[in-house]
Short mmCIF file of the C-alpha atoms (twelve columns), coordinates in Angstrom:
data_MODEL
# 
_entry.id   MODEL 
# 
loop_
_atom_site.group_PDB 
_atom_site.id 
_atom_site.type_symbol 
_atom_site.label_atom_id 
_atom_site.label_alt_id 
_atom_site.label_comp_id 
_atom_site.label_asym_id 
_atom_site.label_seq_id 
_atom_site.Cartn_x 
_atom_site.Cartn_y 
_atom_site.Cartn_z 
_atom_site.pdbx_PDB_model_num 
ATOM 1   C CA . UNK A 1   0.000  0.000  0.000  1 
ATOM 2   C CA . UNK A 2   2.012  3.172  -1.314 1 
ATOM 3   C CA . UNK A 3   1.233  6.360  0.869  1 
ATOM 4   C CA . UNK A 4   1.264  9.762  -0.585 1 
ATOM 5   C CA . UNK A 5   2.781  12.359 1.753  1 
ATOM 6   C CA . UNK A 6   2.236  16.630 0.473  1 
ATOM 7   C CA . UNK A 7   5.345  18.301 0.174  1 
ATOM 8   C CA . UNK A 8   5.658  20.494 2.970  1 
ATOM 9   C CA . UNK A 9   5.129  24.299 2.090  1 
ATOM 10  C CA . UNK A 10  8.134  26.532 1.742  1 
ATOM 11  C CA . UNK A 11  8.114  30.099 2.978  1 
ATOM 12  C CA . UNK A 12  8.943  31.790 0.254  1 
ATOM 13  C CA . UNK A 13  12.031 35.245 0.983  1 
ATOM 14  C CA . UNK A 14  10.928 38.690 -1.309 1 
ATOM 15  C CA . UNK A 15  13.735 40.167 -1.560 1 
ATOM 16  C CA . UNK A 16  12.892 43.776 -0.232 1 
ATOM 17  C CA . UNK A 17  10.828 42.274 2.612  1 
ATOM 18  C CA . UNK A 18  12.913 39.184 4.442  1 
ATOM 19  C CA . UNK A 19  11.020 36.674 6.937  1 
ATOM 20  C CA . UNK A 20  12.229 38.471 10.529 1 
ATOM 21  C CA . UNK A 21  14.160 36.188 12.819 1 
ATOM 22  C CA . UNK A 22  13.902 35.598 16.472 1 
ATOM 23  C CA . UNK A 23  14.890 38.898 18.216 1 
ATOM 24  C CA . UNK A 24  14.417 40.504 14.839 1 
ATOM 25  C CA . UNK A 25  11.840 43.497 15.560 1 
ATOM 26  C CA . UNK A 26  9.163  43.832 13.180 1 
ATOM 27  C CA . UNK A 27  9.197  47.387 11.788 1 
ATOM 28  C CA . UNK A 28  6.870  49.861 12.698 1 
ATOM 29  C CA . UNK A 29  3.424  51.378 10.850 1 
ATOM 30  C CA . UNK A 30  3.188  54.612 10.397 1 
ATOM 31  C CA . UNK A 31  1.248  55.289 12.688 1 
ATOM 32  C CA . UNK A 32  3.472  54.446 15.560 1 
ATOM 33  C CA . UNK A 33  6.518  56.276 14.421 1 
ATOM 34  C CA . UNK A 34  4.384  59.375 14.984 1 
ATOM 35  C CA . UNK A 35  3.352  58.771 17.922 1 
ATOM 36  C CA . UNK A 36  6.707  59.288 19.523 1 
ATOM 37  C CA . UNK A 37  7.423  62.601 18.218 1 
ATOM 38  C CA . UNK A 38  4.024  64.012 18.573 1 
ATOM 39  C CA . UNK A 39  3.371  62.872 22.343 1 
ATOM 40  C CA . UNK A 40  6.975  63.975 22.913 1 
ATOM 41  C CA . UNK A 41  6.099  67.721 21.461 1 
ATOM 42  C CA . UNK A 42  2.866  67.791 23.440 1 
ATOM 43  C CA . UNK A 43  4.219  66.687 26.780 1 
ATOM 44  C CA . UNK A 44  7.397  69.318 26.303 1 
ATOM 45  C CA . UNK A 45  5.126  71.836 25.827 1 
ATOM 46  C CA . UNK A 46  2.794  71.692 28.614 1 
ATOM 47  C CA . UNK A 47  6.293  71.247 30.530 1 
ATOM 48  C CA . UNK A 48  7.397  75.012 29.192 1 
ATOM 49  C CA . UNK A 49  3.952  76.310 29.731 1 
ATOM 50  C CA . UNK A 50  3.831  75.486 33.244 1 
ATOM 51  C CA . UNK A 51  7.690  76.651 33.797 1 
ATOM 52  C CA . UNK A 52  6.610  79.739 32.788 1 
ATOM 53  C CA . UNK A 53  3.909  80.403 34.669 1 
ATOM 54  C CA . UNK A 54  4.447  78.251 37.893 1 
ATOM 55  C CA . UNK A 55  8.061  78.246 38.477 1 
ATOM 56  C CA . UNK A 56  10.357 80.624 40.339 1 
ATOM 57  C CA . UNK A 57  13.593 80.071 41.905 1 
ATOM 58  C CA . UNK A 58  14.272 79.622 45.934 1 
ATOM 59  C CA . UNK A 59  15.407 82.921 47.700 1 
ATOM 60  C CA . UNK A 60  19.249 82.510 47.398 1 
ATOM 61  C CA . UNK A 61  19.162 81.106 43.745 1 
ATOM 62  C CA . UNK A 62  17.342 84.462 42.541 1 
ATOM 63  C CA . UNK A 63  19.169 87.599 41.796 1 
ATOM 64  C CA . UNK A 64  20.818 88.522 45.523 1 
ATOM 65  C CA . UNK A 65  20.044 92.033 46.621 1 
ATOM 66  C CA . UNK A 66  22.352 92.439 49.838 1 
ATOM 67  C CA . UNK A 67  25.774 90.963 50.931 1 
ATOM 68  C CA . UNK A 68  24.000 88.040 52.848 1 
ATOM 69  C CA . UNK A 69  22.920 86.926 50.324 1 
ATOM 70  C CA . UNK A 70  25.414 87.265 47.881 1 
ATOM 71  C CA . UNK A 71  27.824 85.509 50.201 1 
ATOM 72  C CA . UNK A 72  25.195 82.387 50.616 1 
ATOM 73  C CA . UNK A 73  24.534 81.729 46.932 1 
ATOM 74  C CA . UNK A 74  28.500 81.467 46.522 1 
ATOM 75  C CA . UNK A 75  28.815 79.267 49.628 1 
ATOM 76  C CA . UNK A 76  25.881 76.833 48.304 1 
ATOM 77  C CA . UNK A 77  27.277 77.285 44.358 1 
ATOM 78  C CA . UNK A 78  30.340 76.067 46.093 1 
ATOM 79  C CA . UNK A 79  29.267 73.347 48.325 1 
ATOM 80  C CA . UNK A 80  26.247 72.164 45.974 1 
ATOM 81  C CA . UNK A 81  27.353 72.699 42.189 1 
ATOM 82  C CA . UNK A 82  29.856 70.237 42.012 1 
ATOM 83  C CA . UNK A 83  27.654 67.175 43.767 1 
ATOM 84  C CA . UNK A 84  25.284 68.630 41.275 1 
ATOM 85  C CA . UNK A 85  27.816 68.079 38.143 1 
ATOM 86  C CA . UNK A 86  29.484 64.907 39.202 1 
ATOM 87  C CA . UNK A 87  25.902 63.144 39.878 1 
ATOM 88  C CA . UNK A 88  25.082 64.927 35.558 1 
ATOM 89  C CA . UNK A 89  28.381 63.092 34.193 1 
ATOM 90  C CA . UNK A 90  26.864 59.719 35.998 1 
ATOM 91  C CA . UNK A 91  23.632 59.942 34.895 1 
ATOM 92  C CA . UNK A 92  24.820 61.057 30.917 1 
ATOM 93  C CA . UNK A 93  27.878 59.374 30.567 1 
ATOM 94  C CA . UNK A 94  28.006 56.685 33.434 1 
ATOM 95  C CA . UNK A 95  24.766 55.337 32.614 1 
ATOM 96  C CA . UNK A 96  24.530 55.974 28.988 1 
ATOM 97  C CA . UNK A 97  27.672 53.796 28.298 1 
ATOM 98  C CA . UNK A 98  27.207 51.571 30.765 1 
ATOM 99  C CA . UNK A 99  24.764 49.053 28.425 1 
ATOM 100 C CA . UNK A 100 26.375 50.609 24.893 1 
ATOM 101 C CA . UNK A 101 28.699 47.471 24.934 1 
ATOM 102 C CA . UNK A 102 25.352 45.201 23.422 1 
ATOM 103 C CA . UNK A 103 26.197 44.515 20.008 1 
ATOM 104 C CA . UNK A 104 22.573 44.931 19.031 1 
ATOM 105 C CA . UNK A 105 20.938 47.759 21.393 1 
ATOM 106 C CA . UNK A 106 24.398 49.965 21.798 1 
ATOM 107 C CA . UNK A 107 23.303 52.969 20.442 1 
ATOM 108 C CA . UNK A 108 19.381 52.610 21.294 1 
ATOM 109 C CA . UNK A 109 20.717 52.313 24.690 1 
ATOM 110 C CA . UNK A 110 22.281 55.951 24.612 1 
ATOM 111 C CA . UNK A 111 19.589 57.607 22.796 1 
ATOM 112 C CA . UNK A 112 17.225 55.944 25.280 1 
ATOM 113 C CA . UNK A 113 19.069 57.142 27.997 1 
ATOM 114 C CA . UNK A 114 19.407 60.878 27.401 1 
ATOM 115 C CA . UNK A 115 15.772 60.815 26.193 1 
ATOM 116 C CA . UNK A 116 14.869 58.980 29.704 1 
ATOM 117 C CA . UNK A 117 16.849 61.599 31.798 1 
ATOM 118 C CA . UNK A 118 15.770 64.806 30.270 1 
ATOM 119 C CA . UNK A 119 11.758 63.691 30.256 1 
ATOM 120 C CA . UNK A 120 11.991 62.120 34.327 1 
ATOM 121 C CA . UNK A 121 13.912 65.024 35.118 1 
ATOM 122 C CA . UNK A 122 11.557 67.718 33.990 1 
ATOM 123 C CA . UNK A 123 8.461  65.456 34.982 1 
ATOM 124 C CA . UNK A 124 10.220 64.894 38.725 1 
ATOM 125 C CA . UNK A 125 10.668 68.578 39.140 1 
ATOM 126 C CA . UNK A 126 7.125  69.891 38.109 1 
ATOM 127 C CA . UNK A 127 5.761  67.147 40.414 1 
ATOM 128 C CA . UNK A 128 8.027  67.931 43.497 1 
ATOM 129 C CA . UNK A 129 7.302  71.407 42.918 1 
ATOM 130 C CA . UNK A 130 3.596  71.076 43.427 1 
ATOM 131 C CA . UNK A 131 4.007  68.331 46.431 1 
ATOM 132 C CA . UNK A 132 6.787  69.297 48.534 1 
ATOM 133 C CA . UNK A 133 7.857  73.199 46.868 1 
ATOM 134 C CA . UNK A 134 4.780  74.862 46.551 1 
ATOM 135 C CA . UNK A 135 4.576  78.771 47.854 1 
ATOM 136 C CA . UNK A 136 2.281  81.164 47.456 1 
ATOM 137 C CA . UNK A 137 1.400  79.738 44.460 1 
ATOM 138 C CA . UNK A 138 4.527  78.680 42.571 1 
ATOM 139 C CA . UNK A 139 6.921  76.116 42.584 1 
ATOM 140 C CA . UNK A 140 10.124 77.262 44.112 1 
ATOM 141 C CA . UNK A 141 13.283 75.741 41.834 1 
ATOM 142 C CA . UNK A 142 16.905 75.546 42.924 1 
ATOM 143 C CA . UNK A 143 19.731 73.566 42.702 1 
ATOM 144 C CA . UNK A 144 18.834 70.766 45.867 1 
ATOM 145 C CA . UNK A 145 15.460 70.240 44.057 1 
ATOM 146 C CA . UNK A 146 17.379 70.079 40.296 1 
ATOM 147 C CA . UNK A 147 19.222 67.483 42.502 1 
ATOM 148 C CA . UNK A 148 16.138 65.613 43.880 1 
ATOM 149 C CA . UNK A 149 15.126 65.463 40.125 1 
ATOM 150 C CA . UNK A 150 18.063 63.756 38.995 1 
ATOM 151 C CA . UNK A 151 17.847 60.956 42.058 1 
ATOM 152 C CA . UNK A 152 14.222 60.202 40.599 1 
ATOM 153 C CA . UNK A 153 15.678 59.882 36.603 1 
ATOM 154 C CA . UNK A 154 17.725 57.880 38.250 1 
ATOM 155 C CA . UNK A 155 15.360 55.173 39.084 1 
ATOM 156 C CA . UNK A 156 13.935 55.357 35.599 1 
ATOM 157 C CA . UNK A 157 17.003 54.416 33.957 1 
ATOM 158 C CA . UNK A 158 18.380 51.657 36.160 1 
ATOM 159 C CA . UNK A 159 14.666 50.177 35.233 1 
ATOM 160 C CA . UNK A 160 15.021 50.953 31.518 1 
ATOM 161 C CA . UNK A 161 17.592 48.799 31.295 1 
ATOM 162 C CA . UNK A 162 15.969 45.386 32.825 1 
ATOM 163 C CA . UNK A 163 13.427 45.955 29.314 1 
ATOM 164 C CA . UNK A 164 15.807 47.371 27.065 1 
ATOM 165 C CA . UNK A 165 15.457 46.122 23.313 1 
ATOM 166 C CA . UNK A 166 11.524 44.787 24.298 1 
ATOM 167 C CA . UNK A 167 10.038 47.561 24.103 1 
ATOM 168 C CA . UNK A 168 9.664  50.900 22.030 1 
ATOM 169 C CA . UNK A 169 10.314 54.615 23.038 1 
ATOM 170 C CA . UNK A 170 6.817  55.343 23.130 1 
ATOM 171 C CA . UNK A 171 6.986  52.898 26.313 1 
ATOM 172 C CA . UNK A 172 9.711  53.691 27.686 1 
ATOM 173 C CA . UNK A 173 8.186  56.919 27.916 1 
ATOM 174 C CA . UNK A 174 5.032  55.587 29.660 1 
ATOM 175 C CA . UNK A 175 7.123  53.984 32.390 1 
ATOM 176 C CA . UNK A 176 9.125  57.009 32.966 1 
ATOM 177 C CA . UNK A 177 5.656  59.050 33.328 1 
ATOM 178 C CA . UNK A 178 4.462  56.156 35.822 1 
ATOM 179 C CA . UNK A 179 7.849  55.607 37.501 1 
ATOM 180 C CA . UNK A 180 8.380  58.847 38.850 1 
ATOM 181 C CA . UNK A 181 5.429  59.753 40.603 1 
ATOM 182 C CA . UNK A 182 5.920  56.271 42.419 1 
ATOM 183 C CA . UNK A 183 9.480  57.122 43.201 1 
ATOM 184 C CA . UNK A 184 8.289  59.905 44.653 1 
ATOM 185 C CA . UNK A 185 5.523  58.695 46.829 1 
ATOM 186 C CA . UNK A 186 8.319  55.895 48.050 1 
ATOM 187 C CA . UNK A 187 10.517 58.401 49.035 1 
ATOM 188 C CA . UNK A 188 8.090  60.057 51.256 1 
ATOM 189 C CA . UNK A 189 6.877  56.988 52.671 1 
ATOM 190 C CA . UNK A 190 10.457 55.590 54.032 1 
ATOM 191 C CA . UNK A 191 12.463 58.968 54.455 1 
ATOM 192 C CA . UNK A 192 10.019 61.380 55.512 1 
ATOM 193 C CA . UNK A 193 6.820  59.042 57.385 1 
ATOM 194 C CA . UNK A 194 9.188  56.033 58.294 1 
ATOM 195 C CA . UNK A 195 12.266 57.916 59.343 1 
ATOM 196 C CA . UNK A 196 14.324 55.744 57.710 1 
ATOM 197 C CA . UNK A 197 18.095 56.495 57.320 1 
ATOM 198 C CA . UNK A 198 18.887 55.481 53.526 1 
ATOM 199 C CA . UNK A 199 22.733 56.131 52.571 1 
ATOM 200 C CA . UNK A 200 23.651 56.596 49.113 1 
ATOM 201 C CA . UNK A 201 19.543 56.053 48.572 1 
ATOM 202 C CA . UNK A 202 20.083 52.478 48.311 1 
ATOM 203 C CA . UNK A 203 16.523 51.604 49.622 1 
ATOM 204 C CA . UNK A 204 14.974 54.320 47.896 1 
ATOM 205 C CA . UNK A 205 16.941 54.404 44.206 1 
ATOM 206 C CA . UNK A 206 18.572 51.130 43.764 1 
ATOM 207 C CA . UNK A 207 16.116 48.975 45.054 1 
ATOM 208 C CA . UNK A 208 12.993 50.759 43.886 1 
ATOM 209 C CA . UNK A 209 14.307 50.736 40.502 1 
ATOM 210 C CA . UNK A 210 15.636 47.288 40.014 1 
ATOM 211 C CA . UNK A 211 12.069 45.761 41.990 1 
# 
């Protein structure tokens, strides 16, 4: 008895459009490649509109009128300004290179990363400025709240790169938006409610972010 097996189909290869791999991303519509820059426009926007309006800087960051205060903005651009620059070179260059040695995701990684910081930055500030900052109306800005801004990016991109290569800007953006406000809530609960002394913010940066 003779038995008659079909050939098994063949996936056929165009040219212009090859079959994608495993860990091959498909490409994006149209429609999604927008998204990024539009949402991105938008939320940079509302950020400038309510800098303008809502933001004014602490009483020693402002222009100084007497000696006293001449002589304690230098003592706190002394004292503060470098923390302030050493933790910027960590965050941009520490950070950004520290995943650029993936063959695949090198350069999505740094692009990632300087998109990450400027957006959690911006969005931490506006937020501590209404929650903690708020005075007579406005959100007072100086250089220990740029500082607080830049401990809550942080937590964003130690988390950014646990999904890095799965998922898409637009995303990436979403969990910055969602990360921050959390960070920030966290913070209050253990530093300010529990008491709790966290060096370095390892209970309140490094664990947050990598949990």
């Amino acid at each position: 008895m003779e038995h008659s097996s079909a050939p098994a189909p063949v996936l056929l290869r165009h040219r212009h459009h090859p079959v994608p791999t495993l860990g091959m991303a498909l490409p994006l519509p149209a429609s999604t490649r927008c998204l990024l820059p539009l949402s991105l426009g938008l939320f940079q926007a509302a950020l400038l509109l309510f800098f303008a309006l809502f933001i004014t800087y602490d009483e020693h960051s402002a222009a100084p009128t007497n000696s006293e205060d001449v002589e304690h903005a230098a003592k706190q651009l002394h004292s503060t300004f470098p923390f302030f620059q050493d933790i910027q070179v960590m965050l941009v260059v520490g950070l950004g290179l520290l995943l650029a040695f993936l063959p695949r995701y090198g350069l999505s990684a740094l692009t990632h990363n300087f998109l990450l910081l400027n957006v959690s930055a911006q969005w931490a500030l506006m937020l501590q400025g209404l929650l903690h900052h708020l005075q007579h109306g406005k959100a007072v800005l100086g250089l220990h709240s740029m500082l607080s801004a830049e401990f809550a990016a942080v937590t964003v991109l130690i988390s950014a790169g646990a999904v890095l290569g799965r998922t898409s800007p637009s995303q990436l953006l979403a969990m910055a938006l969602c990360e921050v406000p959390i960070y920030l809530a966290s913070e209050w609960l253990i530093i300010t409610r529990l008491g709790v002394l966290d060096v370095g913010g390892t209970i309140t940066i490094h664990v947050f972010a990598c949990y």
